[in-house]
JSON list of C-alpha atoms in Angstrom, two decimals:
[
{"chain": "D", "resi": 157, "resn": "UNK", "atom": "CA", "xyz": [-0.08, 0.05, -0.11]},
{"chain": "D", "resi": 158, "resn": "UNK", "atom": "CA", "xyz": [3.47, 1.82, -0.35]},
{"chain": "D", "resi": 159, "resn": "UNK", "atom": "CA", "xyz": [1.77, 3.98, -3.22]},
{"chain": "D", "resi": 160, "resn": "UNK", "atom": "CA", "xyz": [-1.64, 4.51, -2.32]},
{"chain": "D", "resi": 161, "resn": "UNK", "atom": "CA", "xyz": [0.23, 6.16, 1.60]},
{"chain": "D", "resi": 162, "resn": "UNK", "atom": "CA", "xyz": [1.72, 8.45, -0.58]},
{"chain": "D", "resi": 163, "resn": "UNK", "atom": "CA", "xyz": [-0.92, 9.60, -2.26]},
{"chain": "D", "resi": 164, "resn": "UNK", "atom": "CA", "xyz": [-2.35, 10.19, 1.31]},
{"chain": "D", "resi": 165, "resn": "UNK", "atom": "CA", "xyz": [0.15, 12.21, 2.55]},
{"chain": "D", "resi": 166, "resn": "UNK", "atom": "CA", "xyz": [0.40, 14.31, -0.69]},
{"chain": "D", "resi": 167, "resn": "UNK", "atom": "CA", "xyz": [-3.32, 15.20, -0.20]},
{"chain": "D", "resi": 168, "resn": "UNK", "atom": "CA", "xyz": [-3.19, 15.95, 3.41]},
{"chain": "D", "resi": 169, "resn": "UNK", "atom": "CA", "xyz": [-0.05, 18.54, 2.54]},
{"chain": "D", "resi": 170, "resn": "UNK", "atom": "CA", "xyz": [-2.59, 20.25, -0.28]},
{"chain": "D", "resi": 171, "resn": "UNK", "atom": "CA", "xyz": [-2.29, 24.31, 0.73]},
{"chain": "D", "resi": 172, "resn": "UNK", "atom": "CA", "xyz": [-5.85, 25.19, 0.84]},
{"chain": "D", "resi": 173, "resn": "UNK", "atom": "CA", "xyz": [-5.12, 28.53, 2.12]},
{"chain": "D", "resi": 174, "resn": "UNK", "atom": "CA", "xyz": [-3.69, 30.96, 3.69]},
{"chain": "D", "resi": 175, "resn": "UNK", "atom": "CA", "xyz": [-3.75, 33.75, 7.23]},
{"chain": "D", "resi": 176, "resn": "UNK", "atom": "CA", "xyz": [-2.69, 37.03, 7.67]},
{"chain": "D", "resi": 177, "resn": "UNK", "atom": "CA", "xyz": [-0.78, 35.55, 10.77]},
{"chain": "D", "resi": 178, "resn": "UNK", "atom": "CA", "xyz": [0.09, 31.97, 12.40]},
{"chain": "D", "resi": 179, "resn": "UNK", "atom": "CA", "xyz": [-2.91, 31.20, 14.57]},
{"chain": "D", "resi": 180, "resn": "UNK", "atom": "CA", "xyz": [-1.06, 28.85, 16.82]},
{"chain": "D", "resi": 181, "resn": "UNK", "atom": "CA", "xyz": [-1.97, 27.33, 20.79]},
{"chain": "D", "resi": 182, "resn": "UNK", "atom": "CA", "xyz": [1.03, 27.64, 22.38]},
{"chain": "D", "resi": 183, "resn": "UNK", "atom": "CA", "xyz": [-0.43, 27.66, 25.84]},
{"chain": "D", "resi": 184, "resn": "UNK", "atom": "CA", "xyz": [-3.58, 25.66, 26.01]},
{"chain": "D", "resi": 185, "resn": "UNK", "atom": "CA", "xyz": [-5.16, 27.93, 29.36]},
{"chain": "D", "resi": 186, "resn": "UNK", "atom": "CA", "xyz": [-4.02, 31.25, 28.02]},
{"chain": "D", "resi": 187, "resn": "UNK", "atom": "CA", "xyz": [-6.02, 30.20, 24.71]},
{"chain": "D", "resi": 188, "resn": "UNK", "atom": "CA", "xyz": [-9.20, 29.59, 26.91]},
{"chain": "D", "resi": 189, "resn": "UNK", "atom": "CA", "xyz": [-8.67, 31.65, 29.10]},
{"chain": "D", "resi": 190, "resn": "UNK", "atom": "CA", "xyz": [-8.50, 34.26, 26.54]},
{"chain": "D", "resi": 191, "resn": "UNK", "atom": "CA", "xyz": [-10.51, 33.04, 23.66]},
{"chain": "D", "resi": 192, "resn": "UNK", "atom": "CA", "xyz": [-8.03, 32.22, 21.18]},
{"chain": "D", "resi": 193, "resn": "UNK", "atom": "CA", "xyz": [-8.41, 33.57, 17.84]},
{"chain": "D", "resi": 194, "resn": "UNK", "atom": "CA", "xyz": [-8.68, 30.27, 15.77]},
{"chain": "D", "resi": 195, "resn": "UNK", "atom": "CA", "xyz": [-12.24, 30.13, 17.91]},
{"chain": "D", "resi": 196, "resn": "UNK", "atom": "CA", "xyz": [-13.54, 33.21, 16.43]},
{"chain": "D", "resi": 197, "resn": "UNK", "atom": "CA", "xyz": [-12.77, 32.32, 13.27]},
{"chain": "D", "resi": 198, "resn": "UNK", "atom": "CA", "xyz": [-14.59, 28.10, 13.27]},
{"chain": "D", "resi": 199, "resn": "UNK", "atom": "CA", "xyz": [-17.31, 29.91, 14.83]},
{"chain": "D", "resi": 200, "resn": "UNK", "atom": "CA", "xyz": [-17.82, 32.39, 12.08]},
{"chain": "D", "resi": 201, "resn": "UNK", "atom": "CA", "xyz": [-17.73, 29.67, 9.29]},
{"chain": "D", "resi": 202, "resn": "UNK", "atom": "CA", "xyz": [-20.10, 27.72, 11.71]},
{"chain": "D", "resi": 203, "resn": "UNK", "atom": "CA", "xyz": [-22.81, 30.56, 11.83]},
{"chain": "D", "resi": 204, "resn": "UNK", "atom": "CA", "xyz": [-22.06, 31.49, 8.02]},
{"chain": "D", "resi": 205, "resn": "UNK", "atom": "CA", "xyz": [-23.01, 28.24, 6.98]},
{"chain": "D", "resi": 206, "resn": "UNK", "atom": "CA", "xyz": [-25.87, 27.58, 8.96]},
{"chain": "D", "resi": 207, "resn": "UNK", "atom": "CA", "xyz": [-27.58, 31.43, 9.97]},
{"chain": "D", "resi": 208, "resn": "UNK", "atom": "CA", "xyz": [-27.24, 30.34, 12.92]},
{"chain": "D", "resi": 209, "resn": "UNK", "atom": "CA", "xyz": [-27.66, 33.43, 15.94]},
{"chain": "D", "resi": 210, "resn": "UNK", "atom": "CA", "xyz": [-24.83, 31.99, 17.95]},
{"chain": "D", "resi": 211, "resn": "UNK", "atom": "CA", "xyz": [-22.42, 29.83, 17.84]},
{"chain": "D", "resi": 212, "resn": "UNK", "atom": "CA", "xyz": [-20.35, 27.84, 20.12]},
{"chain": "D", "resi": 213, "resn": "UNK", "atom": "CA", "xyz": [-16.99, 25.16, 19.81]},
{"chain": "D", "resi": 214, "resn": "UNK", "atom": "CA", "xyz": [-14.11, 23.99, 21.68]},
{"chain": "D", "resi": 215, "resn": "UNK", "atom": "CA", "xyz": [-10.90, 23.03, 21.50]},
{"chain": "D", "resi": 216, "resn": "UNK", "atom": "CA", "xyz": [-9.26, 19.49, 21.33]},
{"chain": "D", "resi": 217, "resn": "UNK", "atom": "CA", "xyz": [-6.69, 18.76, 24.24]},
{"chain": "D", "resi": 218, "resn": "UNK", "atom": "CA", "xyz": [-3.21, 19.15, 22.34]},
{"chain": "D", "resi": 219, "resn": "UNK", "atom": "CA", "xyz": [-4.28, 21.13, 19.06]},
{"chain": "D", "resi": 220, "resn": "UNK", "atom": "CA", "xyz": [-1.28, 23.10, 17.75]},
{"chain": "D", "resi": 221, "resn": "UNK", "atom": "CA", "xyz": [-3.67, 25.70, 15.59]},
{"chain": "D", "resi": 222, "resn": "UNK", "atom": "CA", "xyz": [-2.52, 27.35, 12.29]},
{"chain": "D", "resi": 223, "resn": "UNK", "atom": "CA", "xyz": [0.42, 28.03, 10.52]},
{"chain": "D", "resi": 224, "resn": "UNK", "atom": "CA", "xyz": [-0.10, 31.26, 8.10]},
{"chain": "D", "resi": 225, "resn": "UNK", "atom": "CA", "xyz": [0.13, 28.76, 5.10]},
{"chain": "D", "resi": 226, "resn": "UNK", "atom": "CA", "xyz": [-2.79, 26.34, 5.73]},
{"chain": "D", "resi": 227, "resn": "UNK", "atom": "CA", "xyz": [-2.70, 22.77, 4.67]},
{"chain": "D", "resi": 228, "resn": "UNK", "atom": "CA", "xyz": [-5.77, 19.99, 5.14]},
{"chain": "D", "resi": 229, "resn": "UNK", "atom": "CA", "xyz": [-3.64, 18.49, 7.80]},
{"chain": "D", "resi": 230, "resn": "UNK", "atom": "CA", "xyz": [-3.51, 21.23, 9.64]},
{"chain": "D", "resi": 231, "resn": "UNK", "atom": "CA", "xyz": [-7.11, 21.56, 9.57]},
{"chain": "D", "resi": 232, "resn": "UNK", "atom": "CA", "xyz": [-7.68, 17.94, 10.37]},
{"chain": "D", "resi": 233, "resn": "UNK", "atom": "CA", "xyz": [-4.85, 17.98, 13.05]},
{"chain": "D", "resi": 234, "resn": "UNK", "atom": "CA", "xyz": [-6.79, 21.52, 14.54]},
{"chain": "D", "resi": 235, "resn": "UNK", "atom": "CA", "xyz": [-10.03, 19.63, 14.84]},
{"chain": "D", "resi": 236, "resn": "UNK", "atom": "CA", "xyz": [-9.56, 16.62, 15.86]},
{"chain": "D", "resi": 237, "resn": "UNK", "atom": "CA", "xyz": [-13.12, 15.12, 16.14]},
{"chain": "D", "resi": 238, "resn": "UNK", "atom": "CA", "xyz": [-16.07, 13.74, 13.64]},
{"chain": "D", "resi": 239, "resn": "UNK", "atom": "CA", "xyz": [-18.38, 16.14, 14.38]},
{"chain": "D", "resi": 240, "resn": "UNK", "atom": "CA", "xyz": [-21.28, 17.38, 12.41]},
{"chain": "D", "resi": 241, "resn": "UNK", "atom": "CA", "xyz": [-23.11, 20.82, 13.10]},
{"chain": "D", "resi": 242, "resn": "UNK", "atom": "CA", "xyz": [-26.56, 20.79, 14.30]},
{"chain": "D", "resi": 243, "resn": "UNK", "atom": "CA", "xyz": [-28.46, 23.82, 15.32]},
{"chain": "D", "resi": 244, "resn": "UNK", "atom": "CA", "xyz": [-30.99, 24.06, 18.21]},
{"chain": "D", "resi": 245, "resn": "UNK", "atom": "CA", "xyz": [-33.28, 26.07, 19.74]},
{"chain": "D", "resi": 246, "resn": "UNK", "atom": "CA", "xyz": [-31.81, 27.29, 23.08]},
{"chain": "D", "resi": 247, "resn": "UNK", "atom": "CA", "xyz": [-33.65, 29.09, 25.43]},
{"chain": "D", "resi": 248, "resn": "UNK", "atom": "CA", "xyz": [-32.32, 32.53, 27.26]},
{"chain": "D", "resi": 249, "resn": "UNK", "atom": "CA", "xyz": [-32.14, 30.11, 30.47]},
{"chain": "D", "resi": 250, "resn": "UNK", "atom": "CA", "xyz": [-30.55, 27.31, 28.89]},
{"chain": "D", "resi": 251, "resn": "UNK", "atom": "CA", "xyz": [-28.15, 29.16, 27.12]},
{"chain": "D", "resi": 252, "resn": "UNK", "atom": "CA", "xyz": [-27.23, 30.59, 30.50]},
{"chain": "D", "resi": 253, "resn": "UNK", "atom": "CA", "xyz": [-26.98, 27.82, 32.13]},
{"chain": "D", "resi": 254, "resn": "UNK", "atom": "CA", "xyz": [-25.03, 25.78, 29.07]},
{"chain": "D", "resi": 255, "resn": "UNK", "atom": "CA", "xyz": [-22.16, 29.15, 29.64]},
{"chain": "D", "resi": 256, "resn": "UNK", "atom": "CA", "xyz": [-22.50, 28.15, 33.68]},
{"chain": "D", "resi": 257, "resn": "UNK", "atom": "CA", "xyz": [-21.73, 24.74, 32.91]},
{"chain": "D", "resi": 258, "resn": "UNK", "atom": "CA", "xyz": [-19.07, 25.84, 30.67]},
{"chain": "D", "resi": 259, "resn": "UNK", "atom": "CA", "xyz": [-17.90, 27.95, 33.32]},
{"chain": "D", "resi": 260, "resn": "UNK", "atom": "CA", "xyz": [-16.89, 25.08, 35.96]},
{"chain": "D", "resi": 261, "resn": "UNK", "atom": "CA", "xyz": [-13.79, 24.66, 33.73]},
{"chain": "D", "resi": 262, "resn": "UNK", "atom": "CA", "xyz": [-11.86, 26.81, 36.08]},
{"chain": "D", "resi": 263, "resn": "UNK", "atom": "CA", "xyz": [-11.26, 27.62, 39.28]},
{"chain": "D", "resi": 264, "resn": "UNK", "atom": "CA", "xyz": [-9.28, 30.03, 41.46]},
{"chain": "D", "resi": 265, "resn": "UNK", "atom": "CA", "xyz": [-6.12, 28.56, 43.15]},
{"chain": "D", "resi": 266, "resn": "UNK", "atom": "CA", "xyz": [-3.31, 30.87, 44.90]},
{"chain": "D", "resi": 267, "resn": "UNK", "atom": "CA", "xyz": [-5.06, 33.58, 43.23]},
{"chain": "D", "resi": 268, "resn": "UNK", "atom": "CA", "xyz": [-4.93, 32.85, 40.03]},
{"chain": "D", "resi": 269, "resn": "UNK", "atom": "CA", "xyz": [-7.11, 31.24, 37.37]},
{"chain": "D", "resi": 270, "resn": "UNK", "atom": "CA", "xyz": [-6.72, 27.68, 36.80]},
{"chain": "D", "resi": 271, "resn": "UNK", "atom": "CA", "xyz": [-8.18, 24.37, 35.63]},
{"chain": "D", "resi": 272, "resn": "UNK", "atom": "CA", "xyz": [-10.13, 22.99, 37.75]},
{"chain": "D", "resi": 273, "resn": "UNK", "atom": "CA", "xyz": [-8.95, 19.51, 38.92]},
{"chain": "D", "resi": 274, "resn": "UNK", "atom": "CA", "xyz": [-12.02, 17.94, 37.56]},
{"chain": "D", "resi": 275, "resn": "UNK", "atom": "CA", "xyz": [-11.11, 18.42, 34.31]},
{"chain": "D", "resi": 276, "resn": "UNK", "atom": "CA", "xyz": [-7.07, 17.43, 34.66]},
{"chain": "D", "resi": 277, "resn": "UNK", "atom": "CA", "xyz": [-8.49, 13.97, 36.76]},
{"chain": "D", "resi": 278, "resn": "UNK", "atom": "CA", "xyz": [-8.52, 10.48, 36.01]},
{"chain": "D", "resi": 279, "resn": "UNK", "atom": "CA", "xyz": [-8.92, 12.18, 32.18]},
{"chain": "D", "resi": 280, "resn": "UNK", "atom": "CA", "xyz": [-7.53, 15.36, 30.74]},
{"chain": "D", "resi": 281, "resn": "UNK", "atom": "CA", "xyz": [-10.44, 16.96, 29.82]},
{"chain": "D", "resi": 282, "resn": "UNK", "atom": "CA", "xyz": [-9.94, 20.42, 27.29]},
{"chain": "D", "resi": 283, "resn": "UNK", "atom": "CA", "xyz": [-12.12, 19.73, 25.07]},
{"chain": "D", "resi": 284, "resn": "UNK", "atom": "CA", "xyz": [-15.16, 20.61, 27.54]},
{"chain": "D", "resi": 285, "resn": "UNK", "atom": "CA", "xyz": [-15.04, 23.97, 27.99]},
{"chain": "D", "resi": 286, "resn": "UNK", "atom": "CA", "xyz": [-17.08, 25.83, 25.14]},
{"chain": "D", "resi": 287, "resn": "UNK", "atom": "CA", "xyz": [-16.85, 29.41, 23.67]},
{"chain": "D", "resi": 288, "resn": "UNK", "atom": "CA", "xyz": [-19.65, 31.11, 22.22]},
{"chain": "D", "resi": 289, "resn": "UNK", "atom": "CA", "xyz": [-19.37, 34.21, 19.45]},
{"chain": "D", "resi": 290, "resn": "UNK", "atom": "CA", "xyz": [-23.03, 35.95, 18.50]},
{"chain": "D", "resi": 291, "resn": "UNK", "atom": "CA", "xyz": [-22.82, 36.86, 22.39]},
{"chain": "D", "resi": 292, "resn": "UNK", "atom": "CA", "xyz": [-21.07, 38.66, 24.98]},
{"chain": "D", "resi": 293, "resn": "UNK", "atom": "CA", "xyz": [-20.24, 37.90, 28.34]},
{"chain": "D", "resi": 294, "resn": "UNK", "atom": "CA", "xyz": [-18.42, 37.61, 31.38]},
{"chain": "D", "resi": 295, "resn": "UNK", "atom": "CA", "xyz": [-17.92, 34.72, 33.51]},
{"chain": "D", "resi": 296, "resn": "UNK", "atom": "CA", "xyz": [-16.49, 35.85, 37.61]},
{"chain": "D", "resi": 297, "resn": "UNK", "atom": "CA", "xyz": [-15.42, 32.70, 38.36]},
{"chain": "D", "resi": 298, "resn": "UNK", "atom": "CA", "xyz": [-15.01, 33.88, 42.43]},
{"chain": "D", "resi": 299, "resn": "UNK", "atom": "CA", "xyz": [-18.75, 33.33, 42.37]},
{"chain": "D", "resi": 300, "resn": "UNK", "atom": "CA", "xyz": [-19.96, 29.88, 42.97]},
{"chain": "D", "resi": 301, "resn": "UNK", "atom": "CA", "xyz": [-20.44, 27.10, 40.34]},
{"chain": "D", "resi": 302, "resn": "UNK", "atom": "CA", "xyz": [-23.74, 27.92, 39.17]},
{"chain": "D", "resi": 303, "resn": "UNK", "atom": "CA", "xyz": [-23.60, 31.75, 39.41]},
{"chain": "D", "resi": 304, "resn": "UNK", "atom": "CA", "xyz": [-20.78, 33.09, 37.56]},
{"chain": "D", "resi": 305, "resn": "UNK", "atom": "CA", "xyz": [-22.09, 34.68, 34.42]},
{"chain": "D", "resi": 306, "resn": "UNK", "atom": "CA", "xyz": [-22.40, 38.04, 35.49]},
{"chain": "D", "resi": 307, "resn": "UNK", "atom": "CA", "xyz": [-23.17, 39.17, 32.56]},
{"chain": "D", "resi": 308, "resn": "UNK", "atom": "CA", "xyz": [-24.86, 37.82, 29.27]},
{"chain": "D", "resi": 309, "resn": "UNK", "atom": "CA", "xyz": [-25.61, 40.57, 25.90]},
{"chain": "D", "resi": 310, "resn": "UNK", "atom": "CA", "xyz": [-27.08, 39.38, 22.84]},
{"chain": "D", "resi": 311, "resn": "UNK", "atom": "CA", "xyz": [-27.02, 41.92, 20.06]},
{"chain": "D", "resi": 312, "resn": "UNK", "atom": "CA", "xyz": [-25.52, 44.51, 23.29]},
{"chain": "D", "resi": 313, "resn": "UNK", "atom": "CA", "xyz": [-28.99, 43.71, 25.15]},
{"chain": "D", "resi": 314, "resn": "UNK", "atom": "CA", "xyz": [-29.31, 41.37, 27.79]},
{"chain": "D", "resi": 315, "resn": "UNK", "atom": "CA", "xyz": [-30.52, 37.66, 26.96]},
{"chain": "D", "resi": 316, "resn": "UNK", "atom": "CA", "xyz": [-34.19, 36.87, 27.88]},
{"chain": "D", "resi": 317, "resn": "UNK", "atom": "CA", "xyz": [-34.87, 34.21, 29.42]},
{"chain": "D", "resi": 318, "resn": "UNK", "atom": "CA", "xyz": [-37.81, 33.42, 27.77]},
{"chain": "D", "resi": 319, "resn": "UNK", "atom": "CA", "xyz": [-37.29, 34.02, 24.07]},
{"chain": "D", "resi": 320, "resn": "UNK", "atom": "CA", "xyz": [-35.36, 31.42, 22.46]},
{"chain": "D", "resi": 321, "resn": "UNK", "atom": "CA", "xyz": [-32.67, 31.61, 20.21]},
{"chain": "D", "resi": 322, "resn": "UNK", "atom": "CA", "xyz": [-30.72, 29.66, 17.66]},
{"chain": "D", "resi": 323, "resn": "UNK", "atom": "CA", "xyz": [-27.59, 28.00, 18.63]},
{"chain": "D", "resi": 324, "resn": "UNK", "atom": "CA", "xyz": [-25.09, 25.94, 16.17]},
{"chain": "D", "resi": 325, "resn": "UNK", "atom": "CA", "xyz": [-22.76, 23.49, 18.08]},
{"chain": "D", "resi": 326, "resn": "UNK", "atom": "CA", "xyz": [-21.38, 20.04, 17.45]},
{"chain": "D", "resi": 327, "resn": "UNK", "atom": "CA", "xyz": [-23.88, 16.91, 17.27]},
{"chain": "D", "resi": 328, "resn": "UNK", "atom": "CA", "xyz": [-21.80, 15.31, 20.73]},
{"chain": "D", "resi": 329, "resn": "UNK", "atom": "CA", "xyz": [-22.82, 18.41, 22.36]},
{"chain": "D", "resi": 330, "resn": "UNK", "atom": "CA", "xyz": [-25.89, 18.96, 20.77]},
{"chain": "D", "resi": 331, "resn": "UNK", "atom": "CA", "xyz": [-27.15, 14.95, 22.49]},
{"chain": "D", "resi": 332, "resn": "UNK", "atom": "CA", "xyz": [-26.28, 16.38, 25.97]},
{"chain": "D", "resi": 333, "resn": "UNK", "atom": "CA", "xyz": [-22.95, 14.59, 25.79]},
{"chain": "D", "resi": 334, "resn": "UNK", "atom": "CA", "xyz": [-20.00, 16.30, 28.58]},
{"chain": "D", "resi": 335, "resn": "UNK", "atom": "CA", "xyz": [-23.01, 16.53, 31.18]},
{"chain": "D", "resi": 336, "resn": "UNK", "atom": "CA", "xyz": [-25.11, 19.11, 29.15]},
{"chain": "D", "resi": 337, "resn": "UNK", "atom": "CA", "xyz": [-28.07, 16.93, 29.63]},
{"chain": "D", "resi": 338, "resn": "UNK", "atom": "CA", "xyz": [-30.54, 20.29, 29.65]},
{"chain": "D", "resi": 339, "resn": "UNK", "atom": "CA", "xyz": [-29.38, 20.67, 25.86]},
{"chain": "D", "resi": 340, "resn": "UNK", "atom": "CA", "xyz": [-30.32, 17.13, 24.72]},
{"chain": "D", "resi": 341, "resn": "UNK", "atom": "CA", "xyz": [-34.06, 18.01, 25.24]},
{"chain": "D", "resi": 342, "resn": "UNK", "atom": "CA", "xyz": [-34.39, 21.12, 23.35]},
{"chain": "D", "resi": 343, "resn": "UNK", "atom": "CA", "xyz": [-35.78, 21.54, 19.81]},
{"chain": "D", "resi": 344, "resn": "UNK", "atom": "CA", "xyz": [-33.45, 20.56, 16.66]},
{"chain": "D", "resi": 345, "resn": "UNK", "atom": "CA", "xyz": [-33.79, 23.46, 13.72]},
{"chain": "D", "resi": 346, "resn": "UNK", "atom": "CA", "xyz": [-31.19, 22.25, 11.40]},
{"chain": "D", "resi": 347, "resn": "UNK", "atom": "CA", "xyz": [-29.12, 18.49, 11.96]},
{"chain": "D", "resi": 348, "resn": "UNK", "atom": "CA", "xyz": [-26.83, 19.88, 9.08]},
{"chain": "D", "resi": 349, "resn": "UNK", "atom": "CA", "xyz": [-25.18, 16.12, 8.84]},
{"chain": "D", "resi": 350, "resn": "UNK", "atom": "CA", "xyz": [-22.01, 17.98, 7.66]},
{"chain": "D", "resi": 351, "resn": "UNK", "atom": "CA", "xyz": [-19.24, 17.21, 9.27]},
{"chain": "D", "resi": 352, "resn": "UNK", "atom": "CA", "xyz": [-17.34, 20.09, 10.27]},
{"chain": "D", "resi": 353, "resn": "UNK", "atom": "CA", "xyz": [-13.32, 19.10, 9.31]},
{"chain": "D", "resi": 354, "resn": "UNK", "atom": "CA", "xyz": [-15.10, 19.02, 5.72]},
{"chain": "D", "resi": 355, "resn": "UNK", "atom": "CA", "xyz": [-16.51, 22.96, 6.57]},
{"chain": "D", "resi": 356, "resn": "UNK", "atom": "CA", "xyz": [-13.40, 24.32, 7.70]},
{"chain": "D", "resi": 357, "resn": "UNK", "atom": "CA", "xyz": [-11.67, 23.21, 4.47]},
{"chain": "D", "resi": 358, "resn": "UNK", "atom": "CA", "xyz": [-14.55, 24.14, 2.22]},
{"chain": "D", "resi": 359, "resn": "UNK", "atom": "CA", "xyz": [-14.55, 27.61, 3.17]},
{"chain": "D", "resi": 360, "resn": "UNK", "atom": "CA", "xyz": [-10.97, 27.85, 3.17]},
{"chain": "D", "resi": 361, "resn": "UNK", "atom": "CA", "xyz": [-10.35, 26.80, -0.19]},
{"chain": "D", "resi": 362, "resn": "UNK", "atom": "CA", "xyz": [-12.68, 28.50, -1.00]},
{"chain": "D", "resi": 363, "resn": "UNK", "atom": "CA", "xyz": [-11.95, 31.99, 0.23]},
{"chain": "D", "resi": 364, "resn": "UNK", "atom": "CA", "xyz": [-8.26, 31.27, 0.23]},
{"chain": "D", "resi": 365, "resn": "UNK", "atom": "CA", "xyz": [-6.61, 34.63, 2.09]},
{"chain": "D", "resi": 366, "resn": "UNK", "atom": "CA", "xyz": [-8.43, 34.17, 5.43]},
{"chain": "D", "resi": 367, "resn": "UNK", "atom": "CA", "xyz": [-9.17, 37.47, 7.54]},
{"chain": "D", "resi": 368, "resn": "UNK", "atom": "CA", "xyz": [-9.78, 36.35, 10.59]},
{"chain": "D", "resi": 369, "resn": "UNK", "atom": "CA", "xyz": [-13.28, 37.94, 12.55]},
{"chain": "D", "resi": 370, "resn": "UNK", "atom": "CA", "xyz": [-11.91, 37.64, 15.91]},
{"chain": "D", "resi": 371, "resn": "UNK", "atom": "CA", "xyz": [-14.08, 39.86, 18.91]},
{"chain": "D", "resi": 372, "resn": "UNK", "atom": "CA", "xyz": [-12.53, 39.73, 22.73]},
{"chain": "D", "resi": 373, "resn": "UNK", "atom": "CA", "xyz": [-16.23, 38.86, 23.15]},
{"chain": "D", "resi": 374, "resn": "UNK", "atom": "CA", "xyz": [-15.48, 36.96, 26.52]},
{"chain": "D", "resi": 375, "resn": "UNK", "atom": "CA", "xyz": [-14.35, 37.92, 29.83]},
{"chain": "D", "resi": 376, "resn": "UNK", "atom": "CA", "xyz": [-13.16, 36.13, 32.67]},
{"chain": "D", "resi": 377, "resn": "UNK", "atom": "CA", "xyz": [-12.30, 37.76, 36.28]},
{"chain": "D", "resi": 378, "resn": "UNK", "atom": "CA", "xyz": [-12.09, 36.57, 39.78]}
]
């Protein structure tokens, strides 16, 4: 299978697009404390494809991100899950609950924000922390679990708990994976059956010169 293997390697090294600058992840905690621009790009692509109001995504445990010149290998190595996209209808209350669940990822230790022990042991679960675009919010990690979201805005106005919002996420989270069981019963608006990897490759290949639509919409304090 040597010939087939070489064809596979050639495919993986196929250039698909170019960034303004490197999108490398060198510090896994920092990439989550201060939302990495790579998250903004993925969320932007997910929202553009589905037309959802809000998008969420996470980073795998050891992803390295993109260099300026992006290959198929870079994309597959950065988005490492075979997930598809699902758009769900979440009430403002369930949306806040989802963000509160993600906020459990952090704790304050020796006056510093660190990753909570339960996400380090017995196994590393950096992928359990979701980051959102389409909203602006603040997490206060000094507050008790379940009451850490202190600001939550949609289009510069407070989220309405009894109003519904369309939120695009991966199928794992949509099914309640990662103990987000409260999402499971929310209405499905669109099950795309489209893999995120395929979507990223198509978007970058189509646009070639990628402008990073980065927004510093998440504030984390202690």
